[in-house]
CSV table of C-alpha atoms and ligand atoms in Angstrom, one decimal:
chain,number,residue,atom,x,y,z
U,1,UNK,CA,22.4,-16.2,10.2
U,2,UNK,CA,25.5,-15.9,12.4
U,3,UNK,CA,29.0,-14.2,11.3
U,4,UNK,CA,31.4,-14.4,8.0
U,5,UNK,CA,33.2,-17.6,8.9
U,6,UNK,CA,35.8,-17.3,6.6
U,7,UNK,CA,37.6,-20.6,7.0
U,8,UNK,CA,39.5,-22.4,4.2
U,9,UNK,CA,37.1,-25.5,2.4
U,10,UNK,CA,38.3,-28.8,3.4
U,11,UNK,CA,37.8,-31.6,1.4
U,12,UNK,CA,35.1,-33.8,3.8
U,13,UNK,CA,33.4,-30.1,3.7
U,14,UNK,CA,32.6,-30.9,-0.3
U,15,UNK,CA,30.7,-34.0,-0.9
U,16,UNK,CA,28.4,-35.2,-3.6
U,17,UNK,CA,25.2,-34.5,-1.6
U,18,UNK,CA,25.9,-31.3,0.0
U,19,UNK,CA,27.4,-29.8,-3.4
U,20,UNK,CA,24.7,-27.6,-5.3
U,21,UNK,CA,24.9,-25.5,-8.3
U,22,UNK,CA,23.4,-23.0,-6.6
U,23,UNK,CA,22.2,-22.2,-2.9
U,24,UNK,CA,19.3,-19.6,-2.1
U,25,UNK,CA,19.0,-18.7,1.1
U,26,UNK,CA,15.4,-17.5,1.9
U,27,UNK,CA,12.6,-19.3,0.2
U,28,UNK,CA,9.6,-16.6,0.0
U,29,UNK,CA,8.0,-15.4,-3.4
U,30,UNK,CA,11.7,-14.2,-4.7
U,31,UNK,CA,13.5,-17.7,-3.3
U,32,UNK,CA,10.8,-20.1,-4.5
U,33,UNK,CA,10.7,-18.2,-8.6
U,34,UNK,CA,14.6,-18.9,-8.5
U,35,UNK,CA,14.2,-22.6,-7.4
U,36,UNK,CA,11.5,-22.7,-10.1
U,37,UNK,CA,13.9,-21.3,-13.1
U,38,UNK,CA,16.8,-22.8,-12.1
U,39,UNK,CA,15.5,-26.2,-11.4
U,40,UNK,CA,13.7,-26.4,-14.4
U,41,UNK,CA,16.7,-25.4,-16.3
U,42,UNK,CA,18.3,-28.3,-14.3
U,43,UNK,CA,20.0,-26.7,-12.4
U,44,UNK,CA,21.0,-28.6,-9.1
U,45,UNK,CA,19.7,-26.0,-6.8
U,46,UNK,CA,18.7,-25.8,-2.8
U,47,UNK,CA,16.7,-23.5,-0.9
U,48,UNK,CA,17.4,-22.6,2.6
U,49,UNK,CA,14.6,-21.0,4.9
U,50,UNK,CA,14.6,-19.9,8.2
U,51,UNK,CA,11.1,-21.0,9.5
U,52,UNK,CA,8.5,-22.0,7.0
U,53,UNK,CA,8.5,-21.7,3.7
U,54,UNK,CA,6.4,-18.7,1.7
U,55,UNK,CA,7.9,-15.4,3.6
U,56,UNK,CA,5.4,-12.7,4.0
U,57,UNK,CA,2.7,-14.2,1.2
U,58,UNK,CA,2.0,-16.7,3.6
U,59,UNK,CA,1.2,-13.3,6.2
U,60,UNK,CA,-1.4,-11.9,3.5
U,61,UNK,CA,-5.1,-13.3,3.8
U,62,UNK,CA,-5.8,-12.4,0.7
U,63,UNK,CA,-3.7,-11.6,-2.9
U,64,UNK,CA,-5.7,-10.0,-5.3
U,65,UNK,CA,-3.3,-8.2,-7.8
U,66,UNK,CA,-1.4,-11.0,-8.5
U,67,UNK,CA,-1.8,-11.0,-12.7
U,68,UNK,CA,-4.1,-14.5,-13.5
U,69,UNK,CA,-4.7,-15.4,-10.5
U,70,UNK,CA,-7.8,-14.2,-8.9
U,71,UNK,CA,-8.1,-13.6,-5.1
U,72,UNK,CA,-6.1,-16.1,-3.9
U,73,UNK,CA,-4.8,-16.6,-0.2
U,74,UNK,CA,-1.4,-16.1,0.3
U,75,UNK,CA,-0.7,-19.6,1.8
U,76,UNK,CA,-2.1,-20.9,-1.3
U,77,UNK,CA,0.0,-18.9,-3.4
U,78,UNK,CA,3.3,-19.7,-1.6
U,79,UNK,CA,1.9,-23.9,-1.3
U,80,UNK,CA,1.7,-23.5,-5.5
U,81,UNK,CA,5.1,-22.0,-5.6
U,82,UNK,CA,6.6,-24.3,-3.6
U,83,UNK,CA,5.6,-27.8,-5.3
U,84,UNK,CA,6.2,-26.0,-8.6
U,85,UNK,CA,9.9,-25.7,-6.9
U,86,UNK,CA,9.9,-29.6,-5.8
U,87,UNK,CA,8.2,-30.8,-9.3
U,88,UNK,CA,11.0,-29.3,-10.9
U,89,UNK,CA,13.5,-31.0,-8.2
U,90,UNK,CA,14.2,-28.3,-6.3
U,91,UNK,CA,15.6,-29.4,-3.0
U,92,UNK,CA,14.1,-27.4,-0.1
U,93,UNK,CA,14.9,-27.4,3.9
U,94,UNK,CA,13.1,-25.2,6.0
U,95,UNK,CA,13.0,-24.3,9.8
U,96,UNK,CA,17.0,-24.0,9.4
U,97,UNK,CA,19.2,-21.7,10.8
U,98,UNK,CA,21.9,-20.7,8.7
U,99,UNK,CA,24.9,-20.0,11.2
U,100,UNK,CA,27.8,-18.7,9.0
U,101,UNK,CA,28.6,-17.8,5.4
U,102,UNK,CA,31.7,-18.0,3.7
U,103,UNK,CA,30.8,-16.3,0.0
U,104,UNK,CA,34.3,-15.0,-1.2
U,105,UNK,CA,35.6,-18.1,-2.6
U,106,UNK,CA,34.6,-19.6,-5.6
U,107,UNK,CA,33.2,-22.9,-3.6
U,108,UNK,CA,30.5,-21.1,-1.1
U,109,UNK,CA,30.2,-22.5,2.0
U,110,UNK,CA,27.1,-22.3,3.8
U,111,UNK,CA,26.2,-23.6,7.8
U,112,UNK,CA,23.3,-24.7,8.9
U,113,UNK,CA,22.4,-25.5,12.6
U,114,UNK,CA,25.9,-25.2,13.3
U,115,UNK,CA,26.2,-28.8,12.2
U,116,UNK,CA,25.6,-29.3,8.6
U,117,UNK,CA,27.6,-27.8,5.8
U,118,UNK,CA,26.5,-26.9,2.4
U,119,UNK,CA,28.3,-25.8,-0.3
U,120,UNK,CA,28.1,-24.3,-4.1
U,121,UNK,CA,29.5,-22.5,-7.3
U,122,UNK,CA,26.7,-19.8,-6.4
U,123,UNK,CA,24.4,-18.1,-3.9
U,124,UNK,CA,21.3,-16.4,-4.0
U,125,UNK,CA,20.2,-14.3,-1.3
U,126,UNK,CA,16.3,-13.8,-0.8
U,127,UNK,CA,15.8,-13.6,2.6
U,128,UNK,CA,13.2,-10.7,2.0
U,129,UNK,CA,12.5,-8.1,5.3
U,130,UNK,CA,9.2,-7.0,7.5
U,131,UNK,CA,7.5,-3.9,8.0
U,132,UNK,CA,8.1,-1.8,11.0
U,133,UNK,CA,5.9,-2.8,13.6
U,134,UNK,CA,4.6,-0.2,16.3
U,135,UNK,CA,5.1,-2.6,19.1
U,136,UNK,CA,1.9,-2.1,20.8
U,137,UNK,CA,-0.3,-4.7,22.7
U,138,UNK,CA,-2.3,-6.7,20.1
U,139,UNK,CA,-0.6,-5.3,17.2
U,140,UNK,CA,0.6,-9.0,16.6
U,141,UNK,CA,-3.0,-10.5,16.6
U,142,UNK,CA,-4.7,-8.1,14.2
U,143,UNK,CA,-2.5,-8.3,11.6
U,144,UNK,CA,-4.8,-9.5,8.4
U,145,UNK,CA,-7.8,-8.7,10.3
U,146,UNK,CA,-8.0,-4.8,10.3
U,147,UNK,CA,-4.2,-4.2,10.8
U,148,UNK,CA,-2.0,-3.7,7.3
U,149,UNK,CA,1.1,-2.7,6.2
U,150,UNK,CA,0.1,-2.4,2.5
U,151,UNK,CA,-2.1,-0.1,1.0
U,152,UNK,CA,-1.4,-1.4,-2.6
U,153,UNK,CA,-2.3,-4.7,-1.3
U,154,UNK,CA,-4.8,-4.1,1.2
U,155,UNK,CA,-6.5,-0.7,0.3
U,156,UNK,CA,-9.8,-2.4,-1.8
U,157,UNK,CA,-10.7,-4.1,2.0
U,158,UNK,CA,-11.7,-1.0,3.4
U,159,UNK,CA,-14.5,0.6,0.2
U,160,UNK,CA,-16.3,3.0,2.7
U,161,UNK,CA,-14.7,2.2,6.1
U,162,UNK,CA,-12.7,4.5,8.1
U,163,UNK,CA,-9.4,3.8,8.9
U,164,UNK,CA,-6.2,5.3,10.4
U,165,UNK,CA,-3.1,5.6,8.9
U,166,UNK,CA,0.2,5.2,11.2
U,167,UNK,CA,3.4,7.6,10.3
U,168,UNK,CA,4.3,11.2,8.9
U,169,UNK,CA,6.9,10.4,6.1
U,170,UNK,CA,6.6,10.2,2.5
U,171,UNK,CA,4.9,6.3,2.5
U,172,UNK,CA,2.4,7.2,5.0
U,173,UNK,CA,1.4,10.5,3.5
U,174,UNK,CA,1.1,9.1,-0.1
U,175,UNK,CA,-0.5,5.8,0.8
U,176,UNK,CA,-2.8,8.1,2.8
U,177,UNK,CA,-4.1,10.1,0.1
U,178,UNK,CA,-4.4,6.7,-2.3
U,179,UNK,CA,-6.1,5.1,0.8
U,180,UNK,CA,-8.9,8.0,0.3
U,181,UNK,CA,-10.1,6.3,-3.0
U,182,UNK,CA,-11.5,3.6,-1.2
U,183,UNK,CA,-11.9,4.5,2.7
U,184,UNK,CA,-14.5,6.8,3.9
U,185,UNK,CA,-12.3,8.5,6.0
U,186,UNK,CA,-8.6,8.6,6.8
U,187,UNK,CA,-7.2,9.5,10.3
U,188,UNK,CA,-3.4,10.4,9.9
U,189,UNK,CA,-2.0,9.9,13.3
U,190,UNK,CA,1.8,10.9,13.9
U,191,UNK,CA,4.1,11.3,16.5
U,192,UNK,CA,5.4,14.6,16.1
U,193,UNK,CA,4.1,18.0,15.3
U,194,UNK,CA,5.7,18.1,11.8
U,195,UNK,CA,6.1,15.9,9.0
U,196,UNK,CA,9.1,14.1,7.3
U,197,UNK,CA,7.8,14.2,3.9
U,198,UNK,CA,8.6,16.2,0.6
U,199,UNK,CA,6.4,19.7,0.5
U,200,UNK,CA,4.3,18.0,-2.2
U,201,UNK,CA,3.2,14.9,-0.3
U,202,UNK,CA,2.3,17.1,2.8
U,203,UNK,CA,0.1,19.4,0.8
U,204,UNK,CA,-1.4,16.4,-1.1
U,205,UNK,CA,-2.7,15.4,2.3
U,206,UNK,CA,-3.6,18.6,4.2
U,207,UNK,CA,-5.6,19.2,0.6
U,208,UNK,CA,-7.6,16.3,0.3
U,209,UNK,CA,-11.0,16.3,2.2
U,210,UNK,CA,-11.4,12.7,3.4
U,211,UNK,CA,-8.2,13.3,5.4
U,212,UNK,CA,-7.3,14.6,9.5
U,213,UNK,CA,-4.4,14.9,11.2
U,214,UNK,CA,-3.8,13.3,14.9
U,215,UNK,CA,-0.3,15.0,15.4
U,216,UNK,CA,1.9,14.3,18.5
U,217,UNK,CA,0.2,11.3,19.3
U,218,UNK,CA,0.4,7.1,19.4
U,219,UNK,CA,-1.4,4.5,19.4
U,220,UNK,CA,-0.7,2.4,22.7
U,221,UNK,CA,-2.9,-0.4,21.8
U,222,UNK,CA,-4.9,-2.3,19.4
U,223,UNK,CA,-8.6,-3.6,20.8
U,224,UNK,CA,-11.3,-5.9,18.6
U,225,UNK,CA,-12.2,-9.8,18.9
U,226,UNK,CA,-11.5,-11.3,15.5
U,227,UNK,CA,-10.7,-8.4,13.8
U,228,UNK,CA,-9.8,-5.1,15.2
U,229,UNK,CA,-12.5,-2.6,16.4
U,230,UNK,CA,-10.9,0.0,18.3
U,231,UNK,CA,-7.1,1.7,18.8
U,232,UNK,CA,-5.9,3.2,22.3
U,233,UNK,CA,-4.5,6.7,21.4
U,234,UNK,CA,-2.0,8.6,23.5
U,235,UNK,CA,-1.3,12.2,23.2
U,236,UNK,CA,2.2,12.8,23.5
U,237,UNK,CA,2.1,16.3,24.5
U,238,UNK,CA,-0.3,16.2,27.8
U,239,UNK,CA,-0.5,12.2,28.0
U,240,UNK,CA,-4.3,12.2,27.3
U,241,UNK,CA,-5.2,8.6,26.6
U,242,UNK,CA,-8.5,8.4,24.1
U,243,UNK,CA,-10.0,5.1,22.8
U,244,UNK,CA,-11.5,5.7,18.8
U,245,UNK,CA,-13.5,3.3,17.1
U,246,UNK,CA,-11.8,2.0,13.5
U,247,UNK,CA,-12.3,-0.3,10.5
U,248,UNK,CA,-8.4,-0.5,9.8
U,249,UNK,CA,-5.0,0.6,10.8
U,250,UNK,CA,-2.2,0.9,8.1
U,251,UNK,CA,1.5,1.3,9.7
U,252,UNK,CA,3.7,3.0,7.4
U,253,UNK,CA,6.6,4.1,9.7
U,254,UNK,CA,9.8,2.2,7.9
U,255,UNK,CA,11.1,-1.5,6.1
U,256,UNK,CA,13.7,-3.7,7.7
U,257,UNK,CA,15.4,-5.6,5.5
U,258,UNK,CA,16.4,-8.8,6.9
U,259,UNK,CA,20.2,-8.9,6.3
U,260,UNK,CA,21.3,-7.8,9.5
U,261,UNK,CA,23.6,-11.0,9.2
U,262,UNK,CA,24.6,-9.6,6.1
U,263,UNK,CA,26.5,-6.5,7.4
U,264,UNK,CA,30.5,-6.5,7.0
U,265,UNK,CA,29.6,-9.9,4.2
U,266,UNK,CA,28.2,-8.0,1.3
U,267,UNK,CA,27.5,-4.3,0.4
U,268,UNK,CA,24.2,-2.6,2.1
U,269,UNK,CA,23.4,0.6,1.8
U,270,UNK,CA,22.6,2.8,4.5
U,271,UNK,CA,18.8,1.5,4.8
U,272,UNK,CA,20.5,-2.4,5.3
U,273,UNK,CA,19.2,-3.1,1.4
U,274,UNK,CA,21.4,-5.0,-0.1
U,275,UNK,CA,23.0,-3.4,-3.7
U,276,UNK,CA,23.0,-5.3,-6.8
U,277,UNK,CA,24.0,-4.6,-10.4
U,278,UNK,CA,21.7,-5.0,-13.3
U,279,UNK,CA,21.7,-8.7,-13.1
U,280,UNK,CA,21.1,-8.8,-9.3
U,281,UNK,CA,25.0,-9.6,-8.8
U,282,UNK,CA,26.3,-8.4,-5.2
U,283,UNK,CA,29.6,-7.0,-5.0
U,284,UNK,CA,31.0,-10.9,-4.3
U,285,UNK,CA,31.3,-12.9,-8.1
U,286,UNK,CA,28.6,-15.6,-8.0
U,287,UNK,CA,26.7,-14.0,-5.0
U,288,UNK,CA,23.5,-12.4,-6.5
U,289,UNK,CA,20.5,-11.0,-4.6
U,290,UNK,CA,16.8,-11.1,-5.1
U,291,UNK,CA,13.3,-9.9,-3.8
U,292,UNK,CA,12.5,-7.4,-0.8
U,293,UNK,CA,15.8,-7.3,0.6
U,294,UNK,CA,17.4,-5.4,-2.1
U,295,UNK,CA,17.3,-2.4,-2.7
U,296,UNK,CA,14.2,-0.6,-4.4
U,297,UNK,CA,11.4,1.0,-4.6
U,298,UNK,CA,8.5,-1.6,-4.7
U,299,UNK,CA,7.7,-4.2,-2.8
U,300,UNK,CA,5.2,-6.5,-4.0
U,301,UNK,CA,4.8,-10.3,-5.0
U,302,UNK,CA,5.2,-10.1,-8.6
U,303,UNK,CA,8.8,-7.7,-8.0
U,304,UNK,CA,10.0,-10.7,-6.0
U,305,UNK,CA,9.0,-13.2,-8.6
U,306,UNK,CA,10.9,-10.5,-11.0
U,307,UNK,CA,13.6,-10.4,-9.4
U,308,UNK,CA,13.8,-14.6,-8.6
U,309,UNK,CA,13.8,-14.7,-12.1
U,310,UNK,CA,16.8,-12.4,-13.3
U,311,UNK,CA,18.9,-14.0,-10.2
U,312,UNK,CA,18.3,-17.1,-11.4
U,313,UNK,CA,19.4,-16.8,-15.0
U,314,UNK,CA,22.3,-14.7,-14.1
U,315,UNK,CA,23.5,-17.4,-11.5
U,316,UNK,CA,22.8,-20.0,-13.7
U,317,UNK,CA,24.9,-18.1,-16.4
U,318,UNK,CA,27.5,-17.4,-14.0
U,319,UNK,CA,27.2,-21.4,-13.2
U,320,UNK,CA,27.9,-22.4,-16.6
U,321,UNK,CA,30.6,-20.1,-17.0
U,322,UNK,CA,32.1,-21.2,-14.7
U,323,UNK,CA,31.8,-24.7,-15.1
U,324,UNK,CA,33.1,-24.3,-19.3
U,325,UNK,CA,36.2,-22.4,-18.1
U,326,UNK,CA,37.1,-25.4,-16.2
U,327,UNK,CA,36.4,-27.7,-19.0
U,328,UNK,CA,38.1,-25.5,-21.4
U,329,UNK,CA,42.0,-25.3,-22.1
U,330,UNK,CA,43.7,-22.7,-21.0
U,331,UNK,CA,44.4,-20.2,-23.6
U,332,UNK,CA,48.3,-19.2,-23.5
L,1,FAD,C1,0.6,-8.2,5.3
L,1,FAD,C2,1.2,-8.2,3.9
L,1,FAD,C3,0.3,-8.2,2.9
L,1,FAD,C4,0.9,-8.1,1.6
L,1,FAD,N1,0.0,-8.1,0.5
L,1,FAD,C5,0.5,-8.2,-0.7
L,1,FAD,C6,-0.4,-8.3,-1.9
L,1,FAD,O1,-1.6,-8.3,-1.7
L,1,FAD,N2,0.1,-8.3,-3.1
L,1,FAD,C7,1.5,-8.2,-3.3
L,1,FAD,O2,1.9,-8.2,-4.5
L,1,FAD,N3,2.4,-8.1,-2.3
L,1,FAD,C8,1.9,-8.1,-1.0
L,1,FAD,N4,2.7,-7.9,0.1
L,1,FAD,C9,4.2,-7.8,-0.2
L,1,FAD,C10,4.8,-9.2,-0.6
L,1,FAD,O3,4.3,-10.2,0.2
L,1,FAD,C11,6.3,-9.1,-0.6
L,1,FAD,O4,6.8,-8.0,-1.3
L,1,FAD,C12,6.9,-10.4,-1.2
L,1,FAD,O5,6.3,-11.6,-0.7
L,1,FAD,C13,8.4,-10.5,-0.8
L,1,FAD,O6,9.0,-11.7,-1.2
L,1,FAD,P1,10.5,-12.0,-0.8
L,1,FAD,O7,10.7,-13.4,-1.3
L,1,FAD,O8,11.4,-11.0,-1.4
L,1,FAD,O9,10.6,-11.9,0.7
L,1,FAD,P2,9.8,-12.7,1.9
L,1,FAD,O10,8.5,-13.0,1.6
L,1,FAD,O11,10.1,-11.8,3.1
L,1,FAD,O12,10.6,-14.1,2.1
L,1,FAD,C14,11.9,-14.1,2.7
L,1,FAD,C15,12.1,-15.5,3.2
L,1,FAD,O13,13.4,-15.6,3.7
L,1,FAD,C16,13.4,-16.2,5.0
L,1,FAD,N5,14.6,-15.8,5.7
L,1,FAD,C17,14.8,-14.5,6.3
L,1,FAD,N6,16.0,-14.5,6.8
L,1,FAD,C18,16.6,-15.7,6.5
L,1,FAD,C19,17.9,-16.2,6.8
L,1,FAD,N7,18.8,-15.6,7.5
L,1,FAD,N8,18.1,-17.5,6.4
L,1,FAD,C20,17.2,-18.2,5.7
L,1,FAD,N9,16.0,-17.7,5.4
L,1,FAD,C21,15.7,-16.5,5.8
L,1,FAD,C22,12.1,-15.8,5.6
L,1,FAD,O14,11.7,-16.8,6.6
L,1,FAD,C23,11.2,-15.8,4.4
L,1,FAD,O15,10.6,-17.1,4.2
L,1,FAD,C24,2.3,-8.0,1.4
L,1,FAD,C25,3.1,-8.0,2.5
L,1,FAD,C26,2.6,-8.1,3.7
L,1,FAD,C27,3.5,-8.1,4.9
């Protein structure tokens, strides 16, 4: 997403096919529920996606706590969400780059490629976030296959394997002592000699048997073939490299939203997530927000669904509105 291109509307810019009711930008679990509602609700609505469609369900081999439907893969789940979206009408484009915004007028503008120009009465933004990565050689290809970045989602994998857990804040100490109802053994492995946690999370941790500490230390690299078998562990303090054998590796050290575009255009707060009201409205009328990039708590696919559905009825709300006071005469 490039910058806020604030430049006035012409008239060539608003055309009967590039007009929606509503844009959403970002067409993951959150994006694809609020093409669902509002298309269904006929709603003339288009997603926008940078790369393919699905966001991080289509990263998850497996989704098990997803209510009704039983250990599904995530690709499946995103496929299903997605010609729901289309049966409905949605219009979709993927592998797009949106390259500037222009959200403070009532007529949005949207760029894409540099080249095409979208426009609408509202915009939803759902363009979700990652998990801090380490950055260490083969991080990239274990992912799914012994590395996670979700304990909630991923924790009932490893019944009576050993596995480390990556970070010394609140996440990683929590998720480490729910990790201990199903792993064997939990290895916290942290770069400093102290935590950043709340008191209560630390002693949670050092009191629970199935858990050790690996202070002042990183991993440097993750080993296996078509899963992960091993980790490459550096001691900080006298550079002593060790290699340990492991089932799993869960990284809890932060969440980057993806709205780094986003900064200067709509309200973040100091962790980049952007803030919504109670209907998901940002701080610009008719621009509403949805999924992992706002801010919250939990991050899972049924929150994103959640929230697709509240952004959706309050843009199409805001939609109508919108469209009555124009039909209506003015009151004097
Ligand atoms: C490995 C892994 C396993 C997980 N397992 C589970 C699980 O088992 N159960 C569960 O409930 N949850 C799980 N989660 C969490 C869950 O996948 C997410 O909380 C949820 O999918 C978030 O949906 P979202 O739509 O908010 O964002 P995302 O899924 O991140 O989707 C955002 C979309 O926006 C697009 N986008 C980003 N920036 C832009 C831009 N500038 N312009 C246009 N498009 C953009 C992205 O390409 C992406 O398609 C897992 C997450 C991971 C990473």
């Amino acid at each position: 997403m490039g910058r806020a291109c604030l430049s006035p509307l012409t008239k060539a810019d608003t055309t009967m096919e590039n007009h929606f009711d509503v844009i959403v930008i970002g067409g993951g679990a959150a994006g694809l529920t609020a093409g669902i509602y509002l298309s269904r609700a006929k709603v003339n609505t288009l997603i926008l996606n940078e790369g393919a469609v699905g966001g991080q369900m289509v990263l998850t081999h497996e989704i098990a706590n997803y209510p009704g439907v039983e250990n599904i893969s995530g690709y499946e789940l995103a496929r299903n969400m997605k010609s729901q979206a289309l049966n409905f009408g949605c219009k979709i484009r993927s592998n797009v780059k949106i390259t500037s915004l222009a959200l403070e007028d009532e007529i949005k503008k949207v760029t894409v490629n540099n080249k095409d120009v979208f426009t609408s009465n509202a915009v939803i933004i759902a363009t979700g976030g990652k998990s801090r990565a380490i950055g260490a050689p083969g991080e990239d290809s274990f992912k799914g296959t012994g590395i996670s970045y979700c304990a909630t989602c991923d924790g009932d994998f490893f019944q009576d394997k050993e596995i480390i857990v990556v970070g010394g804040g609140n996440s990683a100490l929590e998720e480490a002592v729910s990790l201990t109802r199903y792993a064997s053994k939990v290895t916290i492995v942290h770069q400093f000699d102290y935590f950043q946690a709340l008191e209560h999370y630390i002693e949670d941790a050092k009191n629970n048997e199935k858990i050790n500490f690996v202070m002042e230390s990183e991993i440097i690299e993750f080993i296996g073939d078509e899963k992960l078998r091993s980790v490459k562990i550096k001691n900080k303090s006298n550079g002593e490299i060790s290699q340990k054998n492991i089932d799993g590796v869960f990284i809890f050290i932060g969440y980057v939203p993806n709205t780094e575009s986003l900064e200067g255009i709509i309200e973040l707060n100091k962790f980049k997530e952007i803030l919504v009201d109670k209907d998901l409205m940002t701080n610009i009328p008719g621009v509403f927000a949805a999924g992992d990039s706002i801010q919250k708590k939990y991050r899972q696919v049924t929150t994103a669904v959640a929230d697709g559905t509240i952004a959706a009825l309050s843009a199409a709300e805001y939609v109508n509105n919108l469209k009555k006071e124009k039909t209506e005469p003015a009151v004097v």
